[in-house]
Amino acid sequence: MRKLSLGLLCLFCLISTRLHAGAFIANFLVIDAPPQAVEVFLDGVDRTGISGIFDPATPRFYLICDQVADTQDLGFADYFGGQLSAALACPVLFTMVHDSDILVILLYVNGVRAFAYDSWPGYWEGAEPVPAISGLPALAQAFGVSGGELAAILKLPYDEYPLAEDRLGAIQQVLGIPDYIFMSQAYALEMGEDLASYGFQVLRW
């Protein structure tokens, strides 16, 4: 029995980050693929700086943190997310939080982007925070949940979720995603030994 959940560990990291600056999160969540298949795929990736995190208690999910993803380059998200989903024949969810202001969620199915959400697409131009959503049925289908409940959270105004990671937490609960979605490669590197000691399988590439 674990003495401390991974969710609490990640929450500690998130609180520590907020004390100094906004939160920055970026990762890929592989859905419904055998962990061995994910690891074989990552063995063939021609770069380092990748962490794989698997919780046997929630075998549906395999989290991938990547130093390149931490740059928050959405072009790379499309490339690697599409590559993962095509090679593993399963949905892949990319999640990004920028400075606690912007939440981006992208879903890849069969190698292509099937769902996209940006909580503040005009952020860099100084526009009002009006969310942009496309492909919601694909996200609901991938997780087997109600699209209506998801839409209600995704469309809520910025004032309801001034911290992007709080909106992410609400979405995570609807989708049934475990708490370790709150992680970047930097967190994964910092927490590696702790994660392993609480029963999570952590691999580095």
PDB file of C-alpha atoms in Angstrom:
ATOM      1  CA  MET A   1       0.000   0.000   0.000  1.00  0.00           C
ATOM      2  CA  ARG A   2       1.382   3.406  -0.969  1.00  0.00           C
ATOM      3  CA  LYS A   3       2.096   5.843   1.823  1.00  0.00           C
ATOM      4  CA  LEU A   4       1.763   8.829  -0.503  1.00  0.00           C
ATOM      5  CA  SER A   5      -0.077   9.096  -3.792  1.00  0.00           C
ATOM      6  CA  LEU A   6       1.535  10.377  -6.952  1.00  0.00           C
ATOM      7  CA  GLY A   7      -1.221  12.964  -7.089  1.00  0.00           C
ATOM      8  CA  LEU A   8      -0.035  14.455  -3.796  1.00  0.00           C
ATOM      9  CA  LEU A   9       3.556  14.461  -4.999  1.00  0.00           C
ATOM     10  CA  CYS A  10       2.561  16.298  -8.159  1.00  0.00           C
ATOM     11  CA  LEU A  11       0.383  18.698  -6.184  1.00  0.00           C
ATOM     12  CA  PHE A  12       3.396  19.529  -4.010  1.00  0.00           C
ATOM     13  CA  CYS A  13       5.421  20.306  -7.131  1.00  0.00           C
ATOM     14  CA  LEU A  14       2.582  22.408  -8.524  1.00  0.00           C
ATOM     15  CA  ILE A  15       2.231  24.420  -5.304  1.00  0.00           C
ATOM     16  CA  SER A  16       5.990  24.950  -5.184  1.00  0.00           C
ATOM     17  CA  THR A  17       5.892  26.257  -8.745  1.00  0.00           C
ATOM     18  CA  ARG A  18       3.028  28.645  -8.006  1.00  0.00           C
ATOM     19  CA  LEU A  19       4.964  30.217  -5.155  1.00  0.00           C
ATOM     20  CA  HIS A  20       7.509  31.480  -7.679  1.00  0.00           C
ATOM     21  CA  ALA A  21       5.802  31.612 -11.086  1.00  0.00           C
ATOM     22  CA  GLY A  22       2.973  30.188 -13.124  1.00  0.00           C
ATOM     23  CA  ALA A  23       2.782  26.482 -13.852  1.00  0.00           C
ATOM     24  CA  PHE A  24       4.295  25.008 -17.014  1.00  0.00           C
ATOM     25  CA  ILE A  25       3.122  21.517 -17.991  1.00  0.00           C
ATOM     26  CA  ALA A  26       3.635  19.516 -21.182  1.00  0.00           C
ATOM     27  CA  ASN A  27       3.222  15.787 -21.764  1.00  0.00           C
ATOM     28  CA  PHE A  28       1.750  13.029 -23.888  1.00  0.00           C
ATOM     29  CA  LEU A  29      -0.697  10.513 -22.437  1.00  0.00           C
ATOM     30  CA  VAL A  30      -0.936   7.239 -24.348  1.00  0.00           C
ATOM     31  CA  ILE A  31      -4.353   5.624 -23.964  1.00  0.00           C
ATOM     32  CA  ASP A  32      -5.100   1.891 -24.130  1.00  0.00           C
ATOM     33  CA  ALA A  33      -1.727   0.669 -25.405  1.00  0.00           C
ATOM     34  CA  PRO A  34       0.298  -2.128 -23.761  1.00  0.00           C
ATOM     35  CA  PRO A  35       3.158  -0.562 -21.777  1.00  0.00           C
ATOM     36  CA  GLN A  36       5.640  -2.891 -23.450  1.00  0.00           C
ATOM     37  CA  ALA A  37       4.565  -1.583 -26.861  1.00  0.00           C
ATOM     38  CA  VAL A  38       5.043   2.015 -25.724  1.00  0.00           C
ATOM     39  CA  GLU A  39       8.522   1.221 -24.426  1.00  0.00           C
ATOM     40  CA  VAL A  40       9.542  -0.601 -27.603  1.00  0.00           C
ATOM     41  CA  PHE A  41       8.460   2.461 -29.573  1.00  0.00           C
ATOM     42  CA  LEU A  42      10.439   4.798 -27.309  1.00  0.00           C
ATOM     43  CA  ASP A  43      13.487   2.531 -27.638  1.00  0.00           C
ATOM     44  CA  GLY A  44      13.466   3.432 -31.316  1.00  0.00           C
ATOM     45  CA  VAL A  45      13.233   7.205 -30.861  1.00  0.00           C
ATOM     46  CA  ASP A  46      16.495   8.805 -31.968  1.00  0.00           C
ATOM     47  CA  ARG A  47      16.936  11.305 -29.126  1.00  0.00           C
ATOM     48  CA  THR A  48      17.315  11.429 -25.361  1.00  0.00           C
ATOM     49  CA  GLY A  49      15.477  13.430 -22.702  1.00  0.00           C
ATOM     50  CA  ILE A  50      12.329  11.299 -22.509  1.00  0.00           C
ATOM     51  CA  SER A  51      10.728   9.812 -19.390  1.00  0.00           C
ATOM     52  CA  GLY A  52       8.045   7.134 -19.388  1.00  0.00           C
ATOM     53  CA  ILE A  53       5.836   6.765 -16.317  1.00  0.00           C
ATOM     54  CA  PHE A  54       3.428   3.879 -15.841  1.00  0.00           C
ATOM     55  CA  ASP A  55       1.189   3.210 -12.855  1.00  0.00           C
ATOM     56  CA  PRO A  56       0.106  -0.461 -12.680  1.00  0.00           C
ATOM     57  CA  ALA A  57      -2.962   0.683 -10.730  1.00  0.00           C
ATOM     58  CA  THR A  58      -4.207   2.605 -13.803  1.00  0.00           C
ATOM     59  CA  PRO A  59      -2.957   0.433 -16.686  1.00  0.00           C
ATOM     60  CA  ARG A  60      -5.009   2.256 -19.286  1.00  0.00           C
ATOM     61  CA  PHE A  61      -2.568   5.163 -19.308  1.00  0.00           C
ATOM     62  CA  TYR A  62       1.136   5.629 -20.036  1.00  0.00           C
ATOM     63  CA  LEU A  63       2.601   9.092 -19.501  1.00  0.00           C
ATOM     64  CA  ILE A  64       5.459  10.370 -21.655  1.00  0.00           C
ATOM     65  CA  CYS A  65       7.386  13.484 -20.637  1.00  0.00           C
ATOM     66  CA  ASP A  66       9.778  14.911 -23.193  1.00  0.00           C
ATOM     67  CA  GLN A  67      12.341  17.709 -23.016  1.00  0.00           C
ATOM     68  CA  VAL A  68      11.371  18.825 -26.510  1.00  0.00           C
ATOM     69  CA  ALA A  69       7.700  18.966 -25.508  1.00  0.00           C
ATOM     70  CA  ASP A  70       8.677  21.173 -22.574  1.00  0.00           C
ATOM     71  CA  THR A  71       9.556  23.884 -25.124  1.00  0.00           C
ATOM     72  CA  GLN A  72       5.775  23.964 -25.784  1.00  0.00           C
ATOM     73  CA  ASP A  73       6.208  23.762 -29.549  1.00  0.00           C
ATOM     74  CA  LEU A  74       2.814  22.720 -30.903  1.00  0.00           C
ATOM     75  CA  GLY A  75       4.405  21.702 -34.187  1.00  0.00           C
ATOM     76  CA  PHE A  76       6.383  19.104 -32.280  1.00  0.00           C
ATOM     77  CA  ALA A  77       3.205  18.050 -30.447  1.00  0.00           C
ATOM     78  CA  ASP A  78       1.552  17.371 -33.807  1.00  0.00           C
ATOM     79  CA  TYR A  79       4.597  15.475 -35.049  1.00  0.00           C
ATOM     80  CA  PHE A  80       5.218  13.279 -32.012  1.00  0.00           C
ATOM     81  CA  GLY A  81       1.589  12.883 -30.960  1.00  0.00           C
ATOM     82  CA  GLY A  82       0.661  11.818 -34.467  1.00  0.00           C
ATOM     83  CA  GLN A  83       3.630   9.474 -34.657  1.00  0.00           C
ATOM     84  CA  LEU A  84       2.736   7.840 -31.331  1.00  0.00           C
ATOM     85  CA  SER A  85      -0.936   7.372 -32.179  1.00  0.00           C
ATOM     86  CA  ALA A  86      -0.176   5.885 -35.597  1.00  0.00           C
ATOM     87  CA  ALA A  87       2.565   3.529 -34.419  1.00  0.00           C
ATOM     88  CA  LEU A  88       0.677   2.308 -31.343  1.00  0.00           C
ATOM     89  CA  ALA A  89      -2.794   2.336 -32.958  1.00  0.00           C
ATOM     90  CA  CYS A  90      -4.312   4.157 -29.992  1.00  0.00           C
ATOM     91  CA  PRO A  91      -5.386   7.675 -28.990  1.00  0.00           C
ATOM     92  CA  VAL A  92      -2.717  10.013 -27.606  1.00  0.00           C
ATOM     93  CA  LEU A  93      -3.514  13.139 -25.590  1.00  0.00           C
ATOM     94  CA  PHE A  94      -1.135  16.104 -25.498  1.00  0.00           C
ATOM     95  CA  THR A  95      -1.613  18.538 -22.619  1.00  0.00           C
ATOM     96  CA  MET A  96       0.085  21.902 -22.224  1.00  0.00           C
ATOM     97  CA  VAL A  97      -0.208  24.621 -19.590  1.00  0.00           C
ATOM     98  CA  HIS A  98       1.674  27.861 -20.207  1.00  0.00           C
ATOM     99  CA  ASP A  99       2.390  30.075 -17.192  1.00  0.00           C
ATOM    100  CA  SER A 100      -0.964  29.078 -15.616  1.00  0.00           C
ATOM    101  CA  ASP A 101      -2.673  31.238 -18.287  1.00  0.00           C
ATOM    102  CA  ILE A 102      -3.163  28.970 -21.299  1.00  0.00           C
ATOM    103  CA  LEU A 103      -4.446  25.399 -21.463  1.00  0.00           C
ATOM    104  CA  VAL A 104      -3.990  23.504 -24.722  1.00  0.00           C
ATOM    105  CA  ILE A 105      -5.306  19.956 -25.137  1.00  0.00           C
ATOM    106  CA  LEU A 106      -4.805  18.014 -28.371  1.00  0.00           C
ATOM    107  CA  LEU A 107      -5.959  14.478 -29.179  1.00  0.00           C
ATOM    108  CA  TYR A 108      -4.342  12.373 -31.892  1.00  0.00           C
ATOM    109  CA  VAL A 109      -6.055   9.374 -33.453  1.00  0.00           C
ATOM    110  CA  ASN A 110      -4.597   7.275 -36.282  1.00  0.00           C
ATOM    111  CA  GLY A 111      -1.765   9.726 -36.757  1.00  0.00           C
ATOM    112  CA  VAL A 112      -3.808  12.916 -37.081  1.00  0.00           C
ATOM    113  CA  ARG A 113      -5.154  15.576 -34.759  1.00  0.00           C
ATOM    114  CA  ALA A 114      -8.768  14.706 -33.940  1.00  0.00           C
ATOM    115  CA  PHE A 115      -9.520  17.220 -31.169  1.00  0.00           C
ATOM    116  CA  ALA A 116      -8.091  20.613 -30.277  1.00  0.00           C
ATOM    117  CA  TYR A 117      -8.737  22.967 -27.385  1.00  0.00           C
ATOM    118  CA  ASP A 118      -7.051  26.282 -26.656  1.00  0.00           C
ATOM    119  CA  SER A 119      -8.353  28.201 -23.660  1.00  0.00           C
ATOM    120  CA  TRP A 120      -6.906  31.503 -24.915  1.00  0.00           C
ATOM    121  CA  PRO A 121      -5.967  31.454 -28.606  1.00  0.00           C
ATOM    122  CA  GLY A 122      -5.443  35.222 -28.749  1.00  0.00           C
ATOM    123  CA  TYR A 123      -3.179  35.346 -25.696  1.00  0.00           C
ATOM    124  CA  TRP A 124      -0.090  36.583 -27.518  1.00  0.00           C
ATOM    125  CA  GLU A 125      -2.062  39.273 -29.363  1.00  0.00           C
ATOM    126  CA  GLY A 126      -3.676  40.618 -26.180  1.00  0.00           C
ATOM    127  CA  ALA A 127      -7.155  39.422 -27.174  1.00  0.00           C
ATOM    128  CA  GLU A 128      -9.884  38.412 -24.745  1.00  0.00           C
ATOM    129  CA  PRO A 129      -9.676  34.804 -23.454  1.00  0.00           C
ATOM    130  CA  VAL A 130     -12.338  33.139 -25.617  1.00  0.00           C
ATOM    131  CA  PRO A 131     -11.752  29.355 -25.898  1.00  0.00           C
ATOM    132  CA  ALA A 132     -11.425  27.605 -29.273  1.00  0.00           C
ATOM    133  CA  ILE A 133     -12.724  24.012 -29.493  1.00  0.00           C
ATOM    134  CA  SER A 134     -12.865  21.550 -32.384  1.00  0.00           C
ATOM    135  CA  GLY A 135     -13.542  17.815 -32.587  1.00  0.00           C
ATOM    136  CA  LEU A 136     -15.168  17.415 -29.170  1.00  0.00           C
ATOM    137  CA  PRO A 137     -16.947  14.131 -30.082  1.00  0.00           C
ATOM    138  CA  ALA A 138     -13.561  12.503 -30.739  1.00  0.00           C
ATOM    139  CA  LEU A 139     -12.344  13.359 -27.237  1.00  0.00           C
ATOM    140  CA  ALA A 140     -15.543  12.106 -25.628  1.00  0.00           C
ATOM    141  CA  GLN A 141     -15.370   8.876 -27.630  1.00  0.00           C
ATOM    142  CA  ALA A 142     -11.718   8.235 -26.762  1.00  0.00           C
ATOM    143  CA  PHE A 143     -12.511   8.334 -23.054  1.00  0.00           C
ATOM    144  CA  GLY A 144     -16.090   7.019 -23.153  1.00  0.00           C
ATOM    145  CA  VAL A 145     -17.590  10.085 -21.458  1.00  0.00           C
ATOM    146  CA  SER A 146     -20.328  12.643 -22.071  1.00  0.00           C
ATOM    147  CA  GLY A 147     -19.451  15.365 -24.523  1.00  0.00           C
ATOM    148  CA  GLY A 148     -21.922  17.692 -22.841  1.00  0.00           C
ATOM    149  CA  GLU A 149     -20.153  17.574 -19.498  1.00  0.00           C
ATOM    150  CA  LEU A 150     -16.811  18.182 -21.179  1.00  0.00           C
ATOM    151  CA  ALA A 151     -18.154  21.092 -23.214  1.00  0.00           C
ATOM    152  CA  ALA A 152     -19.511  22.762 -20.095  1.00  0.00           C
ATOM    153  CA  ILE A 153     -16.032  22.878 -18.536  1.00  0.00           C
ATOM    154  CA  LEU A 154     -14.186  23.727 -21.735  1.00  0.00           C
ATOM    155  CA  LYS A 155     -16.483  26.668 -22.515  1.00  0.00           C
ATOM    156  CA  LEU A 156     -16.560  28.225 -19.054  1.00  0.00           C
ATOM    157  CA  PRO A 157     -15.157  31.770 -19.095  1.00  0.00           C
ATOM    158  CA  TYR A 158     -11.654  32.554 -17.953  1.00  0.00           C
ATOM    159  CA  ASP A 159     -12.931  34.056 -14.688  1.00  0.00           C
ATOM    160  CA  GLU A 160     -14.229  30.628 -13.643  1.00  0.00           C
ATOM    161  CA  TYR A 161     -10.768  29.093 -14.046  1.00  0.00           C
ATOM    162  CA  PRO A 162      -8.140  31.865 -13.843  1.00  0.00           C
ATOM    163  CA  LEU A 163      -5.491  29.166 -13.332  1.00  0.00           C
ATOM    164  CA  ALA A 164      -5.277  26.914 -16.378  1.00  0.00           C
ATOM    165  CA  GLU A 165      -4.175  23.925 -14.304  1.00  0.00           C
ATOM    166  CA  ASP A 166      -7.416  24.145 -12.304  1.00  0.00           C
ATOM    167  CA  ARG A 167      -9.460  23.813 -15.490  1.00  0.00           C
ATOM    168  CA  LEU A 168      -7.195  20.922 -16.465  1.00  0.00           C
ATOM    169  CA  GLY A 169      -7.931  19.277 -13.119  1.00  0.00           C
ATOM    170  CA  ALA A 170     -11.682  19.527 -13.725  1.00  0.00           C
ATOM    171  CA  ILE A 171     -11.311  18.061 -17.224  1.00  0.00           C
ATOM    172  CA  GLN A 172      -9.069  15.330 -15.873  1.00  0.00           C
ATOM    173  CA  GLN A 173     -11.776  14.268 -13.411  1.00  0.00           C
ATOM    174  CA  VAL A 174     -14.400  14.001 -16.156  1.00  0.00           C
ATOM    175  CA  LEU A 175     -12.050  11.977 -18.366  1.00  0.00           C
ATOM    176  CA  GLY A 176     -10.936   9.714 -15.519  1.00  0.00           C
ATOM    177  CA  ILE A 177      -7.279  10.666 -15.948  1.00  0.00           C
ATOM    178  CA  PRO A 178      -5.056  10.117 -12.895  1.00  0.00           C
ATOM    179  CA  ASP A 179      -3.283  12.979 -11.173  1.00  0.00           C
ATOM    180  CA  TYR A 180       0.064  12.378 -12.823  1.00  0.00           C
ATOM    181  CA  ILE A 181      -1.118  14.388 -15.817  1.00  0.00           C
ATOM    182  CA  PHE A 182       0.240  17.322 -13.775  1.00  0.00           C
ATOM    183  CA  MET A 183       3.816  16.796 -14.861  1.00  0.00           C
ATOM    184  CA  SER A 184       6.532  18.004 -17.204  1.00  0.00           C
ATOM    185  CA  GLN A 185       9.881  16.434 -17.982  1.00  0.00           C
ATOM    186  CA  ALA A 186      11.483  18.665 -15.344  1.00  0.00           C
ATOM    187  CA  TYR A 187       9.096  17.313 -12.691  1.00  0.00           C
ATOM    188  CA  ALA A 188       9.616  13.762 -13.896  1.00  0.00           C
ATOM    189  CA  LEU A 189      13.383  14.066 -13.558  1.00  0.00           C
ATOM    190  CA  GLU A 190      13.108  15.643 -10.118  1.00  0.00           C
ATOM    191  CA  MET A 191      10.620  13.075  -8.861  1.00  0.00           C
ATOM    192  CA  GLY A 192      12.023   9.929 -10.476  1.00  0.00           C
ATOM    193  CA  GLU A 193      13.221   8.142  -7.341  1.00  0.00           C
ATOM    194  CA  ASP A 194      10.112   9.104  -5.381  1.00  0.00           C
ATOM    195  CA  LEU A 195       7.824   7.828  -8.127  1.00  0.00           C
ATOM    196  CA  ALA A 196       9.602   4.486  -8.269  1.00  0.00           C
ATOM    197  CA  SER A 197       9.533   4.102  -4.487  1.00  0.00           C
ATOM    198  CA  TYR A 198       5.732   4.410  -4.513  1.00  0.00           C
ATOM    199  CA  GLY A 199       5.224   1.673  -7.079  1.00  0.00           C
ATOM    200  CA  PHE A 200       5.329   3.584 -10.348  1.00  0.00           C
ATOM    201  CA  GLN A 201       7.489   2.316 -13.169  1.00  0.00           C
ATOM    202  CA  VAL A 202       9.804   5.061 -14.409  1.00  0.00           C
ATOM    203  CA  LEU A 203      12.075   4.642 -17.428  1.00  0.00           C
ATOM    204  CA  ARG A 204      14.487   7.087 -19.063  1.00  0.00           C
ATOM    205  CA  TRP A 205      15.544   7.410 -22.672  1.00  0.00           C
TER     206      TRP A 205
END
